[in-house]
GROMACS .gro file of C-alpha atoms in nm:
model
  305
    1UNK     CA    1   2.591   0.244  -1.758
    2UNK     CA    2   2.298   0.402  -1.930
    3UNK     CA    3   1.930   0.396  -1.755
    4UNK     CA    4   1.653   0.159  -1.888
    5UNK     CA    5   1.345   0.432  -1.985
    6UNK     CA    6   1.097   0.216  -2.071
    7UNK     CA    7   0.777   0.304  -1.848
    8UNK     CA    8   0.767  -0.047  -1.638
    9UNK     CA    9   1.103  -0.075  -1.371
   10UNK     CA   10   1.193  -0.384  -1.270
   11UNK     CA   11   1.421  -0.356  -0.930
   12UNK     CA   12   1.596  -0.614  -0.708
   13UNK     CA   13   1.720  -0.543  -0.375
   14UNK     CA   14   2.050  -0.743  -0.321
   15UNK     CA   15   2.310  -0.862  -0.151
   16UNK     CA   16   2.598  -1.131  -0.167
   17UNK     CA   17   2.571  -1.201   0.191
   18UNK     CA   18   2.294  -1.378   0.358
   19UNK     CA   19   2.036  -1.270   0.609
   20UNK     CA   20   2.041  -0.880   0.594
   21UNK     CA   21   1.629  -0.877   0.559
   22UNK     CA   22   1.646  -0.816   0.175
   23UNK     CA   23   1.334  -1.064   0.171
   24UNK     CA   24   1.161  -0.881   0.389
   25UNK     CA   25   1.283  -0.512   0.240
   26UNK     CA   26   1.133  -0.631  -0.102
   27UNK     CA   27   0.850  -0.779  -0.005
   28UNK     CA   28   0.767  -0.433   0.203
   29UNK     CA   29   0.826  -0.159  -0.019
   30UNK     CA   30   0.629  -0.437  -0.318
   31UNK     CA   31   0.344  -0.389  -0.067
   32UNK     CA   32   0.378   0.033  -0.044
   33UNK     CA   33   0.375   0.023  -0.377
   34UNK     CA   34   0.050  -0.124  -0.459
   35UNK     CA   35  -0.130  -0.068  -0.156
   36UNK     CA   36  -0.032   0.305  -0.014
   37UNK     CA   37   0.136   0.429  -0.379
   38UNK     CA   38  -0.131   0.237  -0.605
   39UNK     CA   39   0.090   0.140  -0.860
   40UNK     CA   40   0.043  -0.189  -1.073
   41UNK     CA   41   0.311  -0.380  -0.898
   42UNK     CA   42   0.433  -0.749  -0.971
   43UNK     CA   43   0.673  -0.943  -0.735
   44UNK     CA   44   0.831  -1.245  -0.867
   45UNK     CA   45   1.028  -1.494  -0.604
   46UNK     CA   46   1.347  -1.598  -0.787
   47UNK     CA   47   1.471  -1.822  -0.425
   48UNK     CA   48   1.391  -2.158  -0.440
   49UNK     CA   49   1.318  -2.109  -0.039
   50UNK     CA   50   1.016  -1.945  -0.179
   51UNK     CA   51   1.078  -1.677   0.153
   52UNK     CA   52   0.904  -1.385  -0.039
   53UNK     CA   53   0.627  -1.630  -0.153
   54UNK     CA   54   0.584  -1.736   0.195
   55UNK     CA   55   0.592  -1.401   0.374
   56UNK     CA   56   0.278  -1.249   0.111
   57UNK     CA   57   0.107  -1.561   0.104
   58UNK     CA   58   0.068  -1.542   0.489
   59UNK     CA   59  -0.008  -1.156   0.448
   60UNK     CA   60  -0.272  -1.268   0.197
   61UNK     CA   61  -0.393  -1.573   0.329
   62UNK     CA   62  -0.335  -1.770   0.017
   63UNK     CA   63  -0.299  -2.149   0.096
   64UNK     CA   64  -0.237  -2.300  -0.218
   65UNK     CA   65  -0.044  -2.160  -0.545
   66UNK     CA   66  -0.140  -2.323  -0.850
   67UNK     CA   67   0.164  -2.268  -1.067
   68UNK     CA   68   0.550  -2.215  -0.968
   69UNK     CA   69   0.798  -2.006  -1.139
   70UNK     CA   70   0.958  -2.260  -1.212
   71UNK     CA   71   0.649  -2.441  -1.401
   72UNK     CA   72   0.598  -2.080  -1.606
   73UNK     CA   73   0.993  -2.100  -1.750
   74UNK     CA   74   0.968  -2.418  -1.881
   75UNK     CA   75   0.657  -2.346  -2.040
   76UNK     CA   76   0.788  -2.023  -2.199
   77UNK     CA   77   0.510  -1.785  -2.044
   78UNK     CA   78   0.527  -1.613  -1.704
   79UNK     CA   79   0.124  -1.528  -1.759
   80UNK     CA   80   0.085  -1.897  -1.649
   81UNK     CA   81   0.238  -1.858  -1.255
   82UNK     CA   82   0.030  -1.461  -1.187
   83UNK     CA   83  -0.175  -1.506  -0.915
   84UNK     CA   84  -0.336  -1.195  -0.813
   85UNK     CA   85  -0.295  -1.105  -0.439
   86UNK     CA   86  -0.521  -0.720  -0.432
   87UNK     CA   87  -0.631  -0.475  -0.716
   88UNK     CA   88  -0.245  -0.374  -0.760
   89UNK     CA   89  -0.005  -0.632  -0.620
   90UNK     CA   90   0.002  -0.985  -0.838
   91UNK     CA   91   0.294  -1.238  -0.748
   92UNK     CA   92   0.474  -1.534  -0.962
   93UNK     CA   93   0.568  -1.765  -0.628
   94UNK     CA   94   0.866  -1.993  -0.622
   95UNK     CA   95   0.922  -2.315  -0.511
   96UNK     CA   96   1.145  -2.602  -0.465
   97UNK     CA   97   1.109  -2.716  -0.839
   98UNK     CA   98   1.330  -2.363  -0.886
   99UNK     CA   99   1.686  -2.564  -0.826
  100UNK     CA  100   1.621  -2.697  -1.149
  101UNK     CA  101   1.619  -2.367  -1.387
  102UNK     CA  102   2.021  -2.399  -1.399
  103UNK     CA  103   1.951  -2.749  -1.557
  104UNK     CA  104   1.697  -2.652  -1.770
  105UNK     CA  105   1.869  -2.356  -1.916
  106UNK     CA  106   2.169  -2.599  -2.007
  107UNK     CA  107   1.980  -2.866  -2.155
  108UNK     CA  108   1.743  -2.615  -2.411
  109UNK     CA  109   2.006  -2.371  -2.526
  110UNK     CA  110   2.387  -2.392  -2.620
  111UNK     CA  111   2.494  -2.074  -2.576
  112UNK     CA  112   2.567  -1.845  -2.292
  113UNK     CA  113   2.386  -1.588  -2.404
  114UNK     CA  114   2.079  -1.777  -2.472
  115UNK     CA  115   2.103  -1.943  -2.134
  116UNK     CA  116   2.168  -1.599  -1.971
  117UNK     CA  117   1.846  -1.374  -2.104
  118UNK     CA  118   1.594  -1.663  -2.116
  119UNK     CA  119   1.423  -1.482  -1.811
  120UNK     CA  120   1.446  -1.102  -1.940
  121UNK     CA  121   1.291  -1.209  -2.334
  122UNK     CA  122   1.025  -1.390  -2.171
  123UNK     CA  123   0.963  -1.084  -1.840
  124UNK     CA  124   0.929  -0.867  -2.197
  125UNK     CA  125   0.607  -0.991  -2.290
  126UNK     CA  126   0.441  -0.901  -1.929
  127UNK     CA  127   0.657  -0.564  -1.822
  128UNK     CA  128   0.446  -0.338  -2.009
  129UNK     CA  129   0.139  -0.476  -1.763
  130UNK     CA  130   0.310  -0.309  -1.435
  131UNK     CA  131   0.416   0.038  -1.340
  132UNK     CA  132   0.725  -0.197  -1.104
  133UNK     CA  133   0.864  -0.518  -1.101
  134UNK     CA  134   1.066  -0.645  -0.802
  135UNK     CA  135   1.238  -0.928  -0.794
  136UNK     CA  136   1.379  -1.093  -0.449
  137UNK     CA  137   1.713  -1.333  -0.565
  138UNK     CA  138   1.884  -1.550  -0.341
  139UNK     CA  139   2.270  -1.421  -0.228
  140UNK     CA  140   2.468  -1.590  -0.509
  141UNK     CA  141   2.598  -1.547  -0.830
  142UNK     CA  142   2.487  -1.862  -1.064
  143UNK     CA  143   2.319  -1.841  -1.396
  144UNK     CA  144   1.961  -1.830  -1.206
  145UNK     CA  145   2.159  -1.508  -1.041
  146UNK     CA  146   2.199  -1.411  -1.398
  147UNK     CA  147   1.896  -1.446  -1.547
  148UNK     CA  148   1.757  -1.232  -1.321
  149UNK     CA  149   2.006  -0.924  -1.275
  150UNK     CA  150   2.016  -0.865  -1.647
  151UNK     CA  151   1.619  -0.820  -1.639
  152UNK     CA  152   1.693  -0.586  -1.379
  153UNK     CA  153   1.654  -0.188  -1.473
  154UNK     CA  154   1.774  -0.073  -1.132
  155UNK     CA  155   2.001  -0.249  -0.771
  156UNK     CA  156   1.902  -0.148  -0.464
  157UNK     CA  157   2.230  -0.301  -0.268
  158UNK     CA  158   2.099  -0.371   0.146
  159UNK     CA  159   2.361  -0.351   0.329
  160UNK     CA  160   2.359  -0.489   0.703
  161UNK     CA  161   2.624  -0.254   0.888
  162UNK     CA  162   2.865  -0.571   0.912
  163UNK     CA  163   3.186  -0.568   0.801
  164UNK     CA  164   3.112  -0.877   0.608
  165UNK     CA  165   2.790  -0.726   0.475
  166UNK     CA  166   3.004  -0.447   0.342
  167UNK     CA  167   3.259  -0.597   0.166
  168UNK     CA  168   2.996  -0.802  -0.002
  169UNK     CA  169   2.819  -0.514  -0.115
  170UNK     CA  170   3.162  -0.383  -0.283
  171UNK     CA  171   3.213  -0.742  -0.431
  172UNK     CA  172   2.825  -0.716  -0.590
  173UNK     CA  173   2.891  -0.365  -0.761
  174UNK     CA  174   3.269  -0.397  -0.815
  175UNK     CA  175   3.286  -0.734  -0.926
  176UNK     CA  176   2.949  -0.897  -1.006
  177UNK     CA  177   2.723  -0.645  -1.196
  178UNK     CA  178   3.049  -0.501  -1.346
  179UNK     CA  179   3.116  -0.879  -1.483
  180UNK     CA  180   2.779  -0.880  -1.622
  181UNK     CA  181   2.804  -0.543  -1.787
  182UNK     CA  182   3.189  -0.628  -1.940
  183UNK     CA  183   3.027  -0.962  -2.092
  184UNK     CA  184   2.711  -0.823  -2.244
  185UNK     CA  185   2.776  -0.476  -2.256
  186UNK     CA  186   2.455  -0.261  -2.349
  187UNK     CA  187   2.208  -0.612  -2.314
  188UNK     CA  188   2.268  -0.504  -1.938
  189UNK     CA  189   2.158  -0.152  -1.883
  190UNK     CA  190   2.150  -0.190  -1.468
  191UNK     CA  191   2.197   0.102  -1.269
  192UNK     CA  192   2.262   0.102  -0.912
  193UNK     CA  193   1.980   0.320  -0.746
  194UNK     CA  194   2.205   0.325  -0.453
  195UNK     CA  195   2.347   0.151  -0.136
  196UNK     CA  196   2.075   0.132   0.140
  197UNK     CA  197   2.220   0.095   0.510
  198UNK     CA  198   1.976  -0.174   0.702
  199UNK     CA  199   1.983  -0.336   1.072
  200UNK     CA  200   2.144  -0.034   1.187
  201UNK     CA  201   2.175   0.005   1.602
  202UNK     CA  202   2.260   0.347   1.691
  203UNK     CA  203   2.417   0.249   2.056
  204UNK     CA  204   2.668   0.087   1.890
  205UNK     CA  205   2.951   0.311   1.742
  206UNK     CA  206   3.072   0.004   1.485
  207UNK     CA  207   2.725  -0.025   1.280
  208UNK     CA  208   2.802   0.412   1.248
  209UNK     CA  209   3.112   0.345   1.171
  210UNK     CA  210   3.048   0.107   0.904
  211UNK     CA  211   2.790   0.380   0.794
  212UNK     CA  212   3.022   0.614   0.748
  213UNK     CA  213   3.275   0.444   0.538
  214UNK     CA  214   3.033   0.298   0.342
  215UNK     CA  215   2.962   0.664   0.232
  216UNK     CA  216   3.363   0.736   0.183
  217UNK     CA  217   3.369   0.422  -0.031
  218UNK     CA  218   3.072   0.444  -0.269
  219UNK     CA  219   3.026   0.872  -0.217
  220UNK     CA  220   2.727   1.023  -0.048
  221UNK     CA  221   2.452   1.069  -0.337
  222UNK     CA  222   2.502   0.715  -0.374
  223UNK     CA  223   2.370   0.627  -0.020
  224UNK     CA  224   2.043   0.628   0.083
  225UNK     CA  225   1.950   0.889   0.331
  226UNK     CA  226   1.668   0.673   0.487
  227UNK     CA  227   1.803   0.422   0.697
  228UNK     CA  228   1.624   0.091   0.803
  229UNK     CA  229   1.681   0.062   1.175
  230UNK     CA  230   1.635  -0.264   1.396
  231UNK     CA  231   1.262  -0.302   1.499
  232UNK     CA  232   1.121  -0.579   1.642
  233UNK     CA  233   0.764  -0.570   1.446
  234UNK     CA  234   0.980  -0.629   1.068
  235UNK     CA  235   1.123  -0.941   1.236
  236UNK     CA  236   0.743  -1.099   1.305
  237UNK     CA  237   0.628  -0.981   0.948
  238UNK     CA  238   0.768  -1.308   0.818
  239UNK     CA  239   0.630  -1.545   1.051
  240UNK     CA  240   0.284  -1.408   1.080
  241UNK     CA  241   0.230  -1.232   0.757
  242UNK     CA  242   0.237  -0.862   0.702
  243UNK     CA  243  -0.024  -0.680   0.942
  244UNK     CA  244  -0.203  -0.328   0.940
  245UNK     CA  245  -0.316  -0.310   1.325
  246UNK     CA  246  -0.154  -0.074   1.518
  247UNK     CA  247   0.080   0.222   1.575
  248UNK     CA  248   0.390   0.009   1.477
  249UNK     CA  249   0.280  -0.134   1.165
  250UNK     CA  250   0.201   0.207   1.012
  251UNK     CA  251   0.548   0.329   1.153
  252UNK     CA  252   0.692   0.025   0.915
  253UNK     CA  253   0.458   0.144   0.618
  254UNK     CA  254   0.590   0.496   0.692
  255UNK     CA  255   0.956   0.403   0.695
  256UNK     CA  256   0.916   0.195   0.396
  257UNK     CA  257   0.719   0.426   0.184
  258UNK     CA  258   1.024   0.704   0.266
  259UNK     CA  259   1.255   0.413   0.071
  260UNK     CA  260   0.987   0.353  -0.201
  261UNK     CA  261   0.989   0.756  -0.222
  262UNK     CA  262   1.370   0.784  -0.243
  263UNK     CA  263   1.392   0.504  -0.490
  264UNK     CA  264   1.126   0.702  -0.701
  265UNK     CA  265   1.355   1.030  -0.702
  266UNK     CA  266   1.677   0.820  -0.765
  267UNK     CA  267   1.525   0.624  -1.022
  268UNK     CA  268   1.378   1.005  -1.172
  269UNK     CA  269   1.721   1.168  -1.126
  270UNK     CA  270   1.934   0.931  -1.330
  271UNK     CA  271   1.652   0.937  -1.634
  272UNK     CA  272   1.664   1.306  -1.633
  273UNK     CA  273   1.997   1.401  -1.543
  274UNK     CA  274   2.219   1.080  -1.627
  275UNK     CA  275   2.387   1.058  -1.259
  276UNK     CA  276   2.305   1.206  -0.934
  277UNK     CA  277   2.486   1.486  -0.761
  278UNK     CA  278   2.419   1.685  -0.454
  279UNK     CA  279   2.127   1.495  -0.365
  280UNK     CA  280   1.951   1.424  -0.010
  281UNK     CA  281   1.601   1.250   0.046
  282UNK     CA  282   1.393   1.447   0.261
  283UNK     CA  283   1.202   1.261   0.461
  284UNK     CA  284   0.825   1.270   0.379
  285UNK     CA  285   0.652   1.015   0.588
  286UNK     CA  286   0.895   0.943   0.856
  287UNK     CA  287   1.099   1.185   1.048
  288UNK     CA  288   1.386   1.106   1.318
  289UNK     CA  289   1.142   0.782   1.419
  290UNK     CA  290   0.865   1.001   1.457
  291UNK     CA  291   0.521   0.966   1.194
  292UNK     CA  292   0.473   1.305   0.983
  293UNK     CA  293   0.186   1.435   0.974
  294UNK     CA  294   0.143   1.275   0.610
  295UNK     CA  295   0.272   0.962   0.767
  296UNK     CA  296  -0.039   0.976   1.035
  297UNK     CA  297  -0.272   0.961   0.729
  298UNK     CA  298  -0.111   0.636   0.585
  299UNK     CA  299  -0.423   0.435   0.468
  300UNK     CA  300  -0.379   0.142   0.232
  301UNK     CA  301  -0.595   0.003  -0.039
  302UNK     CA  302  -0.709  -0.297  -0.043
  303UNK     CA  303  -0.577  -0.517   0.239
  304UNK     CA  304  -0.821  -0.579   0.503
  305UNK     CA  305  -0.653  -0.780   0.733
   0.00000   0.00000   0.00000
């Protein structure tokens, strides 16, 4: 599969299997980012539970969205649903109205292919606006699935380290995206940035273990060094809203902005080189679950919270 070089990325984090904090994962490396890396940075909820729209909306203390996702398909321009949440970080929310796209798609266009790229020829007209896109898709594979994963440039795969969490990340590359790519063949230019190991606990030889043959299975460049381990703070960040307070919170900035930075040399790697080999992230911000010094200086623009 060949990389997308246009200037804008657009990037999902999936996963076939439920409840491994993809939500969450996107909606905190959307916010590094805009607010710590200052790029122009769009997030668009795809999940009719509207999760990502409810964990920034929280973080921004936004009350009321005008316009739905949902309300910007059918009328044929995603300008309609921005709402601007700080200088760099704008979001298209979702809501319930999004369980009827699949309808929508079959009733306005009789092919496949028209149904299937509806999303990606309208995300055209508004890419150029953003240095990344991130989309946060619900763990299926339906046409709303679709839409979405062919407007996708580059798969992060979060992986839980469960066995079931692991075999669905095989079924996603092996089966899903390779689907995808056999029907439309260049019309899908996604490359996976990687697999990135989440929800690991170290006491527990099983979640290493699981590690470890997820690197046997998919090879070690494509694994993410940077691992996100269980901490209590990510799991209040969707019930309260992201927070910038205390010791902890810029430990989560600093973990997160490591995956932003790895994504970034990834994403670099396969434009330059066409596939990566011998590669290891080096830590920049946080080290062995300790803040670098760079990591100590962590100061983000625009959110005053």
């Amino acid at each position: 599969m060949v990389a997308n070089k246009h200037q804008s990325k657009t990037i999902i984090f999936g996963q076939q299997k439920g409840g491994v904090g993809k939500t969450t994962d996107t909606c905190m490396v959307a916010l590094v980012s805009s607010l710590l890396m200052n790029k122009k940075t769009l997030l668009i909820d795809f999940d009719l539970q509207g999760n990502a729209t409810s964990f920034l909306s929280k973080s921004f203390q936004v009350e009321k969205f005008p316009y739905t996702l949902m309300t910007a398909l059918e009328s044929g321009n995603l300008k309609k649903a921005i709402l601007k949440l700080s200088e760099n970080l704008d979001i298209i929310p979702a809501g319930y109205d999004m369980r009827l796209f699949t309808e929508f798609l079959t009733e306005e266009f009789k092919t496949v292919r028209e149904r299937t790229f509806y999303f990606k020829n309208l995300l055209s007209e508004i890419e150029s606006d953003y240095d990344y896109i991130f989309i946060d898709i619900p763990p299926s594979t339906d046409l709303k699935v679709d839409n979405a994963m062919v407007a996708c440039d580059y798969l992060v795969v979060v992986q839980e380290t469960q066995q079931f969490s692991f075999e669905g990340s095989q079924r996603l590359i092996f089966d899903y995206v390779q689907t995808l790519v056999d029907d439309f063949g260049q019309d899908v230019p996604i490359q996976v940035a990687g697999v990135l190991p989440a929800l690991l606990q170290q006491k527990r030889p099983m979640h290493q273990k699981l590690v470890d043959e997820t690197i046997q299975t998919f090879g070690r460049d494509n694994v993410f060094n940077t691992i996100i381990q269980n901490h209590a703070r990510l799991e209040w960040y969707p019930r309260l809203g992201f927070q910038f307070d205390d010791f902890h919170d810029k430990k989560m900035v600093a973990l997160f902005a490591d995956i932003f930075c790895e994504l970034e040399e990834r994403i670099n790697i396969y434009e330059t080189k066409g596939d990566i080999e011998n590669y290891l992230y080096t830590p920049k911000f946080l080290l062995e679950g300790k803040l670098t010094k760079i990591g100590k200086e962590i100061k983000l623009n625009g959110f005053d919270r």
